[in-house]
mmCIF file with all atom_site columns, C-alpha atoms in Angstrom:
data_model
loop_
_atom_site.group_PDB
_atom_site.id
_atom_site.type_symbol
_atom_site.label_atom_id
_atom_site.label_alt_id
_atom_site.label_comp_id
_atom_site.label_asym_id
_atom_site.label_entity_id
_atom_site.label_seq_id
_atom_site.pdbx_PDB_ins_code
_atom_site.Cartn_x
_atom_site.Cartn_y
_atom_site.Cartn_z
_atom_site.occupancy
_atom_site.B_iso_or_equiv
_atom_site.pdbx_formal_charge
_atom_site.auth_seq_id
_atom_site.auth_comp_id
_atom_site.auth_asym_id
_atom_site.auth_atom_id
_atom_site.pdbx_PDB_model_num
ATOM 1   C CA . MET W 1 1   ? -155.430 41.946 10.519 1.00 0.00 ? 160 MET W CA 1
ATOM 2   C CA . SER W 1 2   ? -155.322 43.928 13.744 1.00 0.00 ? 161 SER W CA 1
ATOM 3   C CA . SER W 1 3   ? -152.359 46.020 14.793 1.00 0.00 ? 162 SER W CA 1
ATOM 4   C CA . PRO W 1 4   ? -149.719 44.422 17.032 1.00 0.00 ? 163 PRO W CA 1
ATOM 5   C CA . PRO W 1 5   ? -150.424 44.661 20.758 1.00 0.00 ? 164 PRO W CA 1
ATOM 6   C CA . ARG W 1 6   ? -148.707 47.306 22.816 1.00 0.00 ? 165 ARG W CA 1
ATOM 7   C CA . ARG W 1 7   ? -145.681 45.715 24.457 1.00 0.00 ? 166 ARG W CA 1
ATOM 8   C CA . ILE W 1 8   ? -143.361 46.472 27.319 1.00 0.00 ? 167 ILE W CA 1
ATOM 9   C CA . LEU W 1 9   ? -139.966 46.069 25.678 1.00 0.00 ? 168 LEU W CA 1
ATOM 10  C CA . PRO W 1 10  ? -136.919 44.438 27.274 1.00 0.00 ? 169 PRO W CA 1
ATOM 11  C CA . PRO W 1 11  ? -133.641 46.275 27.852 1.00 0.00 ? 170 PRO W CA 1
ATOM 12  C CA . VAL W 1 12  ? -131.059 45.981 25.074 1.00 0.00 ? 171 VAL W CA 1
ATOM 13  C CA . ASP W 1 13  ? -127.987 46.208 27.289 1.00 0.00 ? 172 ASP W CA 1
ATOM 14  C CA . GLY W 1 14  ? -126.391 43.523 29.418 1.00 0.00 ? 173 GLY W CA 1
ATOM 15  C CA . PRO W 1 15  ? -125.941 39.811 28.704 1.00 0.00 ? 174 PRO W CA 1
ATOM 16  C CA . THR W 1 16  ? -129.382 39.346 27.099 1.00 0.00 ? 175 THR W CA 1
ATOM 17  C CA . GLY W 1 17  ? -129.212 42.422 24.866 1.00 0.00 ? 176 GLY W CA 1
ATOM 18  C CA . PHE W 1 18  ? -128.098 40.491 21.785 1.00 0.00 ? 177 PHE W CA 1
ATOM 19  C CA . PHE W 1 19  ? -131.204 38.304 21.980 1.00 0.00 ? 178 PHE W CA 1
ATOM 20  C CA . TRP W 1 20  ? -133.559 41.267 21.704 1.00 0.00 ? 179 TRP W CA 1
ATOM 21  C CA . THR W 1 21  ? -131.678 43.088 18.928 1.00 0.00 ? 180 THR W CA 1
ATOM 22  C CA . MET W 1 22  ? -130.482 40.200 16.714 1.00 0.00 ? 181 MET W CA 1
ATOM 23  C CA . GLY W 1 23  ? -133.699 39.912 14.725 1.00 0.00 ? 182 GLY W CA 1
ATOM 24  C CA . GLU W 1 24  ? -132.969 43.025 12.698 1.00 0.00 ? 183 GLU W CA 1
ATOM 25  C CA . ASP W 1 25  ? -131.509 40.785 9.996  1.00 0.00 ? 184 ASP W CA 1
ATOM 26  C CA . GLY W 1 26  ? -134.338 38.218 10.271 1.00 0.00 ? 185 GLY W CA 1
ATOM 27  C CA . ARG W 1 27  ? -132.151 35.554 11.874 1.00 0.00 ? 186 ARG W CA 1
ATOM 28  C CA . LEU W 1 28  ? -132.760 33.931 15.241 1.00 0.00 ? 187 LEU W CA 1
ATOM 29  C CA . ARG W 1 29  ? -129.793 33.423 17.556 1.00 0.00 ? 188 ARG W CA 1
ATOM 30  C CA . PHE W 1 30  ? -129.261 31.910 20.971 1.00 0.00 ? 189 PHE W CA 1
ATOM 31  C CA . GLN W 1 31  ? -126.252 31.978 23.241 1.00 0.00 ? 190 GLN W CA 1
ATOM 32  C CA . GLN W 1 32  ? -124.071 29.011 22.241 1.00 0.00 ? 191 GLN W CA 1
ATOM 33  C CA . CYS W 1 33  ? -121.269 27.383 24.216 1.00 0.00 ? 192 CYS W CA 1
ATOM 34  C CA . ALA W 1 34  ? -117.893 27.691 22.476 1.00 0.00 ? 193 ALA W CA 1
ATOM 35  C CA . ALA W 1 35  ? -116.674 24.407 24.005 1.00 0.00 ? 194 ALA W CA 1
ATOM 36  C CA . CYS W 1 36  ? -119.509 22.004 23.213 1.00 0.00 ? 195 CYS W CA 1
ATOM 37  C CA . GLY W 1 37  ? -121.921 23.894 20.932 1.00 0.00 ? 196 GLY W CA 1
ATOM 38  C CA . TYR W 1 38  ? -124.874 23.632 23.333 1.00 0.00 ? 197 TYR W CA 1
ATOM 39  C CA . TYR W 1 39  ? -127.470 26.394 22.941 1.00 0.00 ? 198 TYR W CA 1
ATOM 40  C CA . ILE W 1 40  ? -128.095 28.162 26.244 1.00 0.00 ? 199 ILE W CA 1
ATOM 41  C CA . HIS W 1 41  ? -131.447 29.817 26.926 1.00 0.00 ? 200 HIS W CA 1
ATOM 42  C CA . PRO W 1 42  ? -132.068 31.884 28.877 1.00 0.00 ? 201 PRO W CA 1
ATOM 43  C CA . PRO W 1 43  ? -128.552 33.335 28.587 1.00 0.00 ? 202 PRO W CA 1
ATOM 44  C CA . THR W 1 44  ? -126.276 32.713 31.552 1.00 0.00 ? 203 THR W CA 1
ATOM 45  C CA . SER W 1 45  ? -122.594 32.928 32.426 1.00 0.00 ? 204 SER W CA 1
ATOM 46  C CA . TYR W 1 46  ? -121.807 29.222 31.999 1.00 0.00 ? 205 TYR W CA 1
ATOM 47  C CA . CYS W 1 47  ? -122.885 26.215 29.932 1.00 0.00 ? 206 CYS W CA 1
ATOM 48  C CA . PRO W 1 48  ? -125.199 23.882 31.862 1.00 0.00 ? 207 PRO W CA 1
ATOM 49  C CA . GLN W 1 49  ? -124.099 21.027 29.590 1.00 0.00 ? 208 GLN W CA 1
ATOM 50  C CA . CYS W 1 50  ? -120.299 21.131 29.995 1.00 0.00 ? 209 CYS W CA 1
ATOM 51  C CA . GLY W 1 51  ? -119.615 23.986 32.415 1.00 0.00 ? 210 GLY W CA 1
ATOM 52  C CA . GLY W 1 52  ? -117.840 26.048 29.763 1.00 0.00 ? 211 GLY W CA 1
ATOM 53  C CA . ARG W 1 53  ? -117.542 29.780 30.389 1.00 0.00 ? 212 ARG W CA 1
ATOM 54  C CA . GLU W 1 54  ? -117.081 30.994 26.798 1.00 0.00 ? 213 GLU W CA 1
ATOM 55  C CA . SER W 1 55  ? -120.084 31.567 24.559 1.00 0.00 ? 214 SER W CA 1
ATOM 56  C CA . ALA W 1 56  ? -121.317 33.686 21.680 1.00 0.00 ? 215 ALA W CA 1
ATOM 57  C CA . PRO W 1 57  ? -124.587 34.142 19.820 1.00 0.00 ? 216 PRO W CA 1
ATOM 58  C CA . GLY W 1 58  ? -125.154 31.195 17.481 1.00 0.00 ? 217 GLY W CA 1
ATOM 59  C CA . GLU W 1 59  ? -127.629 31.241 14.607 1.00 0.00 ? 218 GLU W CA 1
ATOM 60  C CA . VAL W 1 60  ? -130.432 28.660 14.439 1.00 0.00 ? 219 VAL W CA 1
ATOM 61  C CA . SER W 1 61  ? -132.819 27.796 11.609 1.00 0.00 ? 220 SER W CA 1
ATOM 62  C CA . GLY W 1 62  ? -135.853 29.464 13.188 1.00 0.00 ? 221 GLY W CA 1
ATOM 63  C CA . LEU W 1 63  ? -137.883 26.273 12.745 1.00 0.00 ? 222 LEU W CA 1
ATOM 64  C CA . ALA W 1 64  ? -139.742 24.936 15.759 1.00 0.00 ? 223 ALA W CA 1
ATOM 65  C CA . ARG W 1 65  ? -142.688 22.853 16.946 1.00 0.00 ? 224 ARG W CA 1
ATOM 66  C CA . LEU W 1 66  ? -145.314 24.079 19.348 1.00 0.00 ? 225 LEU W CA 1
ATOM 67  C CA . TYR W 1 67  ? -144.578 22.426 22.684 1.00 0.00 ? 226 TYR W CA 1
ATOM 68  C CA . SER W 1 68  ? -147.444 23.948 24.694 1.00 0.00 ? 227 SER W CA 1
ATOM 69  C CA . PHE W 1 69  ? -149.811 26.913 24.491 1.00 0.00 ? 228 PHE W CA 1
ATOM 70  C CA . THR W 1 70  ? -152.685 28.810 25.989 1.00 0.00 ? 229 THR W CA 1
ATOM 71  C CA . VAL W 1 71  ? -155.142 31.226 24.457 1.00 0.00 ? 230 VAL W CA 1
ATOM 72  C CA . ASN W 1 72  ? -155.480 34.478 26.351 1.00 0.00 ? 231 ASN W CA 1
ATOM 73  C CA . HIS W 1 73  ? -159.041 35.823 26.309 1.00 0.00 ? 232 HIS W CA 1
ATOM 74  C CA . GLN W 1 74  ? -158.492 38.466 29.003 1.00 0.00 ? 233 GLN W CA 1
ATOM 75  C CA . PRO W 1 75  ? -158.573 41.982 27.545 1.00 0.00 ? 234 PRO W CA 1
ATOM 76  C CA . TRP W 1 76  ? -155.150 43.628 27.671 1.00 0.00 ? 235 TRP W CA 1
ATOM 77  C CA . ASP W 1 77  ? -154.692 47.345 27.291 1.00 0.00 ? 236 ASP W CA 1
ATOM 78  C CA . GLY W 1 78  ? -158.201 47.758 25.892 1.00 0.00 ? 237 GLY W CA 1
ATOM 79  C CA . ASP W 1 79  ? -157.840 45.054 23.209 1.00 0.00 ? 238 ASP W CA 1
ATOM 80  C CA . ASP W 1 80  ? -160.182 42.092 23.686 1.00 0.00 ? 239 ASP W CA 1
ATOM 81  C CA . THR W 1 81  ? -158.824 40.048 20.758 1.00 0.00 ? 240 THR W CA 1
ATOM 82  C CA . PRO W 1 82  ? -157.760 36.564 21.956 1.00 0.00 ? 241 PRO W CA 1
ATOM 83  C CA . TYR W 1 83  ? -154.110 35.715 21.329 1.00 0.00 ? 242 TYR W CA 1
ATOM 84  C CA . VAL W 1 84  ? -151.888 32.658 21.658 1.00 0.00 ? 243 VAL W CA 1
ATOM 85  C CA . VAL W 1 85  ? -149.019 32.439 24.136 1.00 0.00 ? 244 VAL W CA 1
ATOM 86  C CA . GLY W 1 86  ? -146.911 29.436 23.260 1.00 0.00 ? 245 GLY W CA 1
ATOM 87  C CA . ILE W 1 87  ? -143.800 27.571 24.218 1.00 0.00 ? 246 ILE W CA 1
ATOM 88  C CA . VAL W 1 88  ? -141.910 26.517 21.122 1.00 0.00 ? 247 VAL W CA 1
ATOM 89  C CA . GLU W 1 89  ? -139.105 23.974 20.948 1.00 0.00 ? 248 GLU W CA 1
ATOM 90  C CA . LEU W 1 90  ? -136.430 24.779 18.380 1.00 0.00 ? 249 LEU W CA 1
ATOM 91  C CA . ALA W 1 91  ? -135.406 22.120 15.865 1.00 0.00 ? 250 ALA W CA 1
ATOM 92  C CA . GLU W 1 92  ? -131.688 22.357 16.711 1.00 0.00 ? 251 GLU W CA 1
ATOM 93  C CA . GLN W 1 93  ? -131.799 20.974 20.238 1.00 0.00 ? 252 GLN W CA 1
ATOM 94  C CA . PRO W 1 94  ? -134.261 19.065 22.428 1.00 0.00 ? 253 PRO W CA 1
ATOM 95  C CA . GLY W 1 95  ? -135.211 21.283 25.348 1.00 0.00 ? 254 GLY W CA 1
ATOM 96  C CA . LEU W 1 96  ? -134.272 24.556 23.594 1.00 0.00 ? 255 LEU W CA 1
ATOM 97  C CA . ARG W 1 97  ? -137.552 26.323 24.265 1.00 0.00 ? 256 ARG W CA 1
ATOM 98  C CA . LEU W 1 98  ? -138.824 29.856 24.068 1.00 0.00 ? 257 LEU W CA 1
ATOM 99  C CA . MET W 1 99  ? -142.030 31.416 25.370 1.00 0.00 ? 258 MET W CA 1
ATOM 100 C CA . THR W 1 100 ? -143.492 33.633 22.669 1.00 0.00 ? 259 THR W CA 1
ATOM 101 C CA . ASN W 1 101 ? -146.641 34.482 20.760 1.00 0.00 ? 260 ASN W CA 1
ATOM 102 C CA . VAL W 1 102 ? -147.980 32.336 17.935 1.00 0.00 ? 261 VAL W CA 1
ATOM 103 C CA . VAL W 1 103 ? -149.236 34.683 15.219 1.00 0.00 ? 262 VAL W CA 1
ATOM 104 C CA . ASP W 1 104 ? -150.869 34.604 11.774 1.00 0.00 ? 263 ASP W CA 1
ATOM 105 C CA . VAL W 1 105 ? -153.239 31.781 12.776 1.00 0.00 ? 264 VAL W CA 1
ATOM 106 C CA . ALA W 1 106 ? -156.659 31.711 14.437 1.00 0.00 ? 265 ALA W CA 1
ATOM 107 C CA . PRO W 1 107 ? -156.436 30.556 18.072 1.00 0.00 ? 266 PRO W CA 1
ATOM 108 C CA . GLY W 1 108 ? -158.841 27.679 17.345 1.00 0.00 ? 267 GLY W CA 1
ATOM 109 C CA . GLU W 1 109 ? -156.488 26.277 14.676 1.00 0.00 ? 268 GLU W CA 1
ATOM 110 C CA . VAL W 1 110 ? -153.416 26.041 16.931 1.00 0.00 ? 269 VAL W CA 1
ATOM 111 C CA . TYR W 1 111 ? -152.340 22.561 18.085 1.00 0.00 ? 270 TYR W CA 1
ATOM 112 C CA . ILE W 1 112 ? -149.510 20.899 19.995 1.00 0.00 ? 271 ILE W CA 1
ATOM 113 C CA . GLY W 1 113 ? -146.780 19.795 17.596 1.00 0.00 ? 272 GLY W CA 1
ATOM 114 C CA . MET W 1 114 ? -147.685 22.448 15.011 1.00 0.00 ? 273 MET W CA 1
ATOM 115 C CA . PRO W 1 115 ? -144.664 23.239 12.785 1.00 0.00 ? 274 PRO W CA 1
ATOM 116 C CA . LEU W 1 116 ? -143.673 26.885 13.167 1.00 0.00 ? 275 LEU W CA 1
ATOM 117 C CA . GLU W 1 117 ? -141.140 29.370 11.848 1.00 0.00 ? 276 GLU W CA 1
ATOM 118 C CA . VAL W 1 118 ? -139.780 32.547 13.360 1.00 0.00 ? 277 VAL W CA 1
ATOM 119 C CA . THR W 1 119 ? -140.870 36.000 12.347 1.00 0.00 ? 278 THR W CA 1
ATOM 120 C CA . PHE W 1 120 ? -139.882 39.247 14.023 1.00 0.00 ? 279 PHE W CA 1
ATOM 121 C CA . GLU W 1 121 ? -141.975 42.119 15.303 1.00 0.00 ? 280 GLU W CA 1
ATOM 122 C CA . ASP W 1 122 ? -139.967 45.297 14.791 1.00 0.00 ? 281 ASP W CA 1
ATOM 123 C CA . HIS W 1 123 ? -139.744 47.767 17.674 1.00 0.00 ? 282 HIS W CA 1
ATOM 124 C CA . ALA W 1 124 ? -136.271 49.018 16.699 1.00 0.00 ? 283 ALA W CA 1
ATOM 125 C CA . PRO W 1 125 ? -133.837 48.481 18.246 1.00 0.00 ? 284 PRO W CA 1
ATOM 126 C CA . VAL W 1 126 ? -135.810 45.554 19.744 1.00 0.00 ? 285 VAL W CA 1
ATOM 127 C CA . HIS W 1 127 ? -136.946 42.795 17.365 1.00 0.00 ? 286 HIS W CA 1
ATOM 128 C CA . LEU W 1 128 ? -139.239 40.365 19.148 1.00 0.00 ? 287 LEU W CA 1
ATOM 129 C CA . PRO W 1 129 ? -139.114 36.751 17.927 1.00 0.00 ? 288 PRO W CA 1
ATOM 130 C CA . LEU W 1 130 ? -142.639 35.470 17.301 1.00 0.00 ? 289 LEU W CA 1
ATOM 131 C CA . PHE W 1 131 ? -143.663 32.259 15.576 1.00 0.00 ? 290 PHE W CA 1
ATOM 132 C CA . ARG W 1 132 ? -146.161 31.538 12.816 1.00 0.00 ? 291 ARG W CA 1
ATOM 133 C CA . PRO W 1 133 ? -147.220 28.362 11.014 1.00 0.00 ? 292 PRO W CA 1
ATOM 134 C CA . VAL W 1 134 ? -144.653 27.178 8.480  1.00 0.00 ? 293 VAL W CA 1
ATOM 135 C CA . ALA W 1 135 ? -145.602 28.429 5.024  1.00 0.00 ? 294 ALA W CA 1
ATOM 136 C CA . SER W 1 136 ? -146.656 25.557 2.803  1.00 0.00 ? 295 SER W CA 1
#
């Protein structure tokens, strides 16, 4: 297996910082409204469901289905290995989607609706949530 691609890492401060550092323990979290329990992504200062202003990181199962994807064939940073950029929809809430990479599967084997699970790429203190096919 090839080494992970070089990445430009997000900042770990501010309102989105928790999202990029939470994977250290292997658990995926999204901002969650304290009033109605709605998961909010990307993080914002209010709940789009109920208008609530209080929220905290809430843990999710890490299970998802592939909503959409593309295979990138354009060489990036000298690496010409194709890779999958996908939009996954988390099991906990319709519309709770995340753009990410789909890993540990050949690009030609990826399909819409594919069951996936989260895995994290460690760039301490950043832990990037990626998704791979559910282990059978």
